[in-house]
Amino acid sequence: MYAKVIVDVAHSEVDKQFEYFCDDSVKVGCRVKVPFGGRVIDGFVVGVSESSEYPPEKIKSIVSVFDEPPALIGECFSLMQSICKRYRVPKAVALRLFLPTEMRTGKVMELYKRFAYFKEEVPLKRSAKKQAEALLFIKQNSGTEFSALCNAFGRAAVNSLVEKGAIEVVSKKINRNPMVEVSGEGVQKQLTPDQENAVQSVENSEKRVHLIHGVTGSGKTEIYLNIIARQLQRGKSAIFLVPEISLTPQMLSQLRERFKGQAAILHSGLSAGERFDEWWRLRSGEAKIAIGARSAIFAPLENIGAIIIDEEHDSSYFSESSPRYSTIEIAKMRAEYNGAKLILGSATPSVESFIMASEGKYNLITLTKRINKRPLPEIIIADMRREVKRGNASAFSKALREELSSALESGNQAIIFLNRRGYSQTVICQDCGYIAKCENCDVTLTYHSEENLLKCHYCGAKYRMLPACPDCGGRHIRYNGTGTQRVVSDLKELFPNAKILRMDNDTVSGKDGHYKILKQFAEKKADILVGTQMIAKGHDFPSVTLVGILDADMSLHFADYRSGERTFQLITQVSGRSGRAGDKGKVVLQTYSPENYILRYAVSYDYKGFFANEMALRKSTGFPPYSLICRVMVTGTDDKLALETLKSVYFAIDDIRKENLDEFIFFNKMHSPIKKIQGKVRYQVLMRLKGKKLLPQIYDIAVNNSSAHTLVFVEENPNNLS
Ligand code: ADP
Ligand code: ZN
């Protein structure tokens, strides 16, 4: 027999199939070890055949075979081909997407434990007291873990019982089951008529993709769970994606409770062993629901009935490393292959998805009301220009201070949201205008008061706080802007008796850092939660009746065509945390531009108005979805080489452009806005194209110009143009 093998090397030169001798234990989809260029490396079997075109003396043998059943399912190879064609990556790179990293490096193995079982009575000496006790125990507790039995009665006693044949020891494979604390929320709720209609609409529509546009608190989770349950009844499996899994402990415990062992969680916060076991539970068919963030779209499930993408507008659904895939695009491929339903859900769908729905390409399901007819929170605009005129230079408007005290007085909780972390944004010398920047990254540093350090948020470098300006020696150093740490210390002064929690990238660390903070807040161990984007996602805290948005404008002024959309989404999502149960909710939105149309639409919860306006704007200015922004990045440590590569990329694309003038709206080459990150210079060719027609050629140019020294890659409608 001959196996066709793709070697696990991310290089276009070895991006083909190699043949090896094998026996019939080798099946398509197995991982194998093969001799390759004097070494033994990992590979994937993509085909098995009886004959070979190569002369036998040139063919080597497979060294060893892993996996029973094969790790890669048949669908992987079809997806691999689509992914390679679409994103121009070597096959090995595409196949790696389907396996947890720890499996590729081969470091994690199955965990076995030994258990003791009672077999039969045996005569014991009178003096053997321990043995008698142990025998009595195991008779009543057959199946106790062997090591626990040894700990209780002594290894010698237990071993002699084994020798006498009284106890049998059996090794068993253990699933390291990442137990999420169970909340009692798993009970199935009686669906409201709106929810029932939504489930029916998904069931009955012939369309492949369904968009559930439901206001915050409209009960989307319950709809998803019902869709999944119906697919399981039909013997099918399901994938359920959330933006950031560590931020959704409530959702996870609901799923665990409802579906018990049928749900498996793929989650970067798990230990490698746990993730390995959860993955195999899916592969073996024991678990039928894969839950996770972006990468769980590659879960090893067969016969998929539904793929659900919650908060579908979230930017985390775009991969930022090679291949730079869109999760929705991959989900469409998998849904197509399996004949499955793809369900996108959000209170603020991306304009790309909503336009598909309004053109009838997706099945649109709208939920306009919260569960139990709870009103959406009232949003009060606080004009910060007026506050400054009144002499209030603090981060809190009068309205927010008043609403905070009344929320706290009535025993409710509040969430304070701002976009920045750290104590303050930038450090400026007031004498000469010097701004502290990172040496590796060409970005401004942020002051962190707890450690009294300056930090780079791009590479993590730390710098000591300066007593004087390094440029002019001046001692008038000022901090600009407000960060989460600053807000917390200001709040402590305003409300000395309130308990305050802070959640941002600095406070959350370790496996369940997020979870611990969210749990404390959910248990009402604190009155106020201060945080960045992380607290905007779908949390459901019943006692929160006030949300303060400190700097609603921040994201409005980013130089990005999406900034309006992002701001609208952020305000709606953060506001949606208020008034979900109990008392009516309020939101205080602080801004320096209260007349801005985006804020106006957000305040009146007018998604349709926002959408119409945004689309008109995008159309007249020629921005996505009416065009495609394409950026070819060139980065490397050697500036000269990178610049040469940039030129060669630029001229190659220019040749295409000359033949396709009407496809190009914009075309130029330049330094990237951030000229250096982690010591690597960054150049770019920036284009705005009419459509996707020329993408394959542009990807080819990137691949052909990439080298060991200079990395060249393509980004489509990048989330971040820095
Ligand atoms: P969304 O994801 O749309 O913001 P959630 O799914 O978090 O909304 O639901 C909002 C709240 O309503 C939750 O507390 C949930 O437990 C509750 N809920 C959902 N469906 C029902 C129902 N049919 N009956 C009673 N309560 C419900
Ligand atoms: Zn840096």
Tab-separated table of N, CA, C and O and ligand atoms in Angstrom, residues 185 188-193 195 214-224 250-251 254 310-311 346-347 367 370-372 538-542 573 576-577 580-581, ligand 1:
chain	number	residue	atom	x	y	z
A	185	GLU	N	-29.362	27.398	35.561
A	185	GLU	CA	-30.072	28.124	34.512
A	185	GLU	C	-30.413	27.228	33.342
A	185	GLU	O	-30.887	27.685	32.318
A	188	GLN	N	-35.221	24.508	30.727
A	188	GLN	CA	-35.759	25.056	29.495
A	188	GLN	C	-36.870	26.042	29.818
A	188	GLN	O	-37.756	25.767	30.616
A	189	LYS	N	-36.793	27.204	29.175
A	189	LYS	CA	-37.817	28.208	29.417
A	189	LYS	C	-38.945	28.045	28.401
A	189	LYS	O	-38.706	27.601	27.283
A	190	GLN	N	-40.136	28.434	28.797
A	190	GLN	CA	-41.253	28.488	27.860
A	190	GLN	C	-40.951	29.624	26.890
A	190	GLN	O	-40.770	30.764	27.318
A	191	LEU	N	-40.869	29.314	25.601
A	191	LEU	CA	-40.523	30.354	24.642
A	191	LEU	C	-41.643	31.392	24.540
A	191	LEU	O	-42.822	31.060	24.610
A	192	THR	N	-41.253	32.643	24.378
A	192	THR	CA	-42.243	33.678	24.100
A	192	THR	C	-42.680	33.524	22.638
A	192	THR	O	-41.976	32.877	21.857
A	193	PRO	N	-43.820	34.116	22.266
A	193	PRO	CA	-44.249	33.990	20.858
A	193	PRO	C	-43.175	34.482	19.882
A	193	PRO	O	-42.953	33.851	18.836
A	195	GLN	N	-39.930	34.419	20.276
A	195	GLN	CA	-38.870	33.409	20.205
A	195	GLN	C	-39.331	32.200	19.402
A	195	GLN	O	-38.588	31.672	18.570
A	214	GLY	N	-31.981	41.006	16.893
A	214	GLY	CA	-32.846	41.133	18.068
A	214	GLY	C	-32.227	42.079	19.073
A	214	GLY	O	-31.047	41.946	19.409
A	215	VAL	N	-33.022	43.013	19.578
A	215	VAL	CA	-32.486	44.011	20.508
A	215	VAL	C	-31.858	43.309	21.719
A	215	VAL	O	-32.153	42.140	21.989
A	216	THR	N	-31.015	44.027	22.456
A	216	THR	CA	-30.353	43.427	23.618
A	216	THR	C	-31.419	42.999	24.623
A	216	THR	O	-32.347	43.749	24.915
A	217	GLY	N	-31.293	41.773	25.117
A	217	GLY	CA	-32.259	41.279	26.093
A	217	GLY	C	-33.510	40.699	25.465
A	217	GLY	O	-34.504	40.463	26.147
A	218	SER	N	-33.470	40.439	24.139
A	218	SER	CA	-34.658	39.887	23.493
A	218	SER	C	-34.685	38.364	23.596
A	218	SER	O	-35.598	37.723	23.077
A	219	GLY	N	-33.678	37.782	24.257
A	219	GLY	CA	-33.712	36.335	24.486
A	219	GLY	C	-33.164	35.520	23.330
A	219	GLY	O	-33.665	34.451	23.019
A	220	LYS	N	-32.090	35.997	22.715
A	220	LYS	CA	-31.519	35.280	21.569
A	220	LYS	C	-30.916	33.942	21.998
A	220	LYS	O	-31.005	32.963	21.276
A	221	THR	N	-30.307	33.922	23.197
A	221	THR	CA	-29.657	32.681	23.636
A	221	THR	C	-30.642	31.517	23.647
A	221	THR	O	-30.331	30.421	23.170
A	222	GLU	N	-31.832	31.765	24.180
A	222	GLU	CA	-32.841	30.720	24.258
A	222	GLU	C	-33.235	30.234	22.852
A	222	GLU	O	-33.499	29.049	22.649
A	223	ILE	N	-33.254	31.149	21.914
A	223	ILE	CA	-33.550	30.753	20.521
A	223	ILE	C	-32.461	29.818	20.007
A	223	ILE	O	-32.746	28.759	19.440
A	224	TYR	N	-31.195	30.202	20.234
A	224	TYR	CA	-30.086	29.352	19.776
A	224	TYR	C	-30.199	27.947	20.380
A	224	TYR	O	-30.018	26.948	19.702
A	250	GLN	N	-21.695	32.729	31.743
A	250	GLN	CA	-23.116	32.418	31.936
A	250	GLN	C	-23.656	31.565	30.810
A	250	GLN	O	-24.349	30.582	31.023
A	251	MET	N	-23.290	31.968	29.591
A	251	MET	CA	-23.725	31.230	28.410
A	251	MET	C	-23.217	29.794	28.482
A	251	MET	O	-23.941	28.847	28.184
A	254	GLN	N	-25.073	27.652	30.973
A	254	GLN	CA	-26.399	27.327	30.448
A	254	GLN	C	-26.339	26.146	29.473
A	254	GLN	O	-27.144	25.236	29.547
A	310	ASP	N	-22.911	33.958	17.359
A	310	ASP	CA	-23.520	34.994	18.192
A	310	ASP	C	-22.678	36.267	18.109
A	310	ASP	O	-21.468	36.189	17.949
A	311	GLU	N	-23.298	37.424	18.239
A	311	GLU	CA	-22.619	38.712	18.109
A	311	GLU	C	-21.820	38.727	16.801
A	311	GLU	O	-20.615	38.985	16.800
A	346	SER	N	-27.334	39.138	16.288
A	346	SER	CA	-26.760	40.347	16.871
A	346	SER	C	-27.853	41.376	17.129
A	346	SER	O	-28.895	41.360	16.472
A	347	ALA	N	-27.601	42.263	18.079
A	347	ALA	CA	-28.475	43.423	18.245
A	347	ALA	C	-28.045	44.519	17.277
A	347	ALA	O	-28.801	45.444	16.987
A	367	LEU	N	-36.396	40.820	16.146
A	367	LEU	CA	-37.045	40.860	17.465
A	367	LEU	C	-36.872	42.266	18.015
A	367	LEU	O	-35.754	42.709	18.252
A	370	ARG	N	-37.737	43.447	24.263
A	370	ARG	CA	-37.052	42.663	25.275
A	370	ARG	C	-38.004	41.636	25.876
A	370	ARG	O	-39.220	41.787	25.798
A	371	ILE	N	-37.423	40.621	26.504
A	371	ILE	CA	-38.216	39.589	27.199
A	371	ILE	C	-39.076	40.274	28.273
A	371	ILE	O	-38.636	41.218	28.924
A	372	ASN	N	-40.277	39.782	28.471
A	372	ASN	CA	-41.213	40.313	29.476
A	372	ASN	C	-41.531	41.787	29.255
A	372	ASN	O	-41.800	42.526	30.202
A	538	GLY	N	-22.082	40.323	25.633
A	538	GLY	CA	-23.427	39.956	26.099
A	538	GLY	C	-23.747	39.610	27.538
A	538	GLY	O	-24.541	38.731	27.770
A	539	HIS	N	-23.160	40.267	28.523
A	539	HIS	CA	-23.455	39.858	29.901
A	539	HIS	C	-24.881	40.169	30.316
A	539	HIS	O	-25.490	41.103	29.848
A	540	ASP	N	-25.341	39.359	31.239
A	540	ASP	CA	-26.710	39.501	31.729
A	540	ASP	C	-26.659	39.640	33.257
A	540	ASP	O	-26.696	38.659	33.983
A	541	PHE	N	-26.519	40.881	33.752
A	541	PHE	CA	-26.503	41.130	35.199
A	541	PHE	C	-27.823	41.782	35.588
A	541	PHE	O	-28.043	42.960	35.298
A	542	PRO	N	-28.697	41.051	36.267
A	542	PRO	CA	-30.046	41.571	36.529
A	542	PRO	C	-30.071	42.856	37.352
A	542	PRO	O	-30.992	43.662	37.189
A	573	GLN	N	-24.475	48.065	22.473
A	573	GLN	CA	-24.133	46.882	23.264
A	573	GLN	C	-23.928	47.218	24.736
A	573	GLN	O	-24.425	46.529	25.614
A	576	GLY	N	-27.077	48.052	26.418
A	576	GLY	CA	-27.899	46.858	26.563
A	576	GLY	C	-27.677	46.110	27.862
A	576	GLY	O	-28.426	45.204	28.201
A	577	ARG	N	-26.635	46.465	28.624
A	577	ARG	CA	-26.385	45.813	29.915
A	577	ARG	C	-27.279	46.374	31.005
A	577	ARG	O	-27.343	45.837	32.100
A	580	ARG	N	-31.993	44.993	32.612
A	580	ARG	CA	-32.426	43.747	31.982
A	580	ARG	C	-33.433	42.990	32.833
A	580	ARG	O	-34.050	42.035	32.385
A	581	ALA	N	-33.567	43.358	34.103
A	581	ALA	CA	-34.569	42.742	34.984
A	581	ALA	C	-34.837	43.770	36.066
A	581	ALA	O	-34.124	44.754	36.173
B	1	ADP	P1	-29.923	38.643	24.334
B	1	ADP	O1	-28.832	37.633	24.040
B	1	ADP	O2	-30.914	38.754	23.220
B	1	ADP	O3	-29.373	39.966	24.770
B	1	ADP	P2	-30.551	36.903	26.536
B	1	ADP	O4	-30.565	35.646	25.741
B	1	ADP	O5	-29.369	37.163	27.405
B	1	ADP	O6	-30.801	38.128	25.559
B	1	ADP	O7	-31.894	36.946	27.411
B	1	ADP	C1	-32.211	38.027	28.244
B	1	ADP	C2	-32.812	37.545	29.546
B	1	ADP	O8	-34.115	37.000	29.336
B	1	ADP	C3	-32.037	36.457	30.230
B	1	ADP	O9	-31.972	36.739	31.602
B	1	ADP	C4	-32.820	35.199	29.959
B	1	ADP	O10	-32.637	34.261	31.000
B	1	ADP	C5	-34.240	35.709	29.917
B	1	ADP	N1	-35.117	34.917	29.052
B	1	ADP	C6	-34.867	34.543	27.769
B	1	ADP	N2	-35.914	33.854	27.247
B	1	ADP	C7	-36.850	33.786	28.217
B	1	ADP	C8	-38.159	33.210	28.280
B	1	ADP	N3	-38.707	32.576	27.229
B	1	ADP	N4	-38.835	33.334	29.455
B	1	ADP	C9	-38.294	33.986	30.506
B	1	ADP	N5	-37.073	34.544	30.500
B	1	ADP	C10	-36.351	34.467	29.376
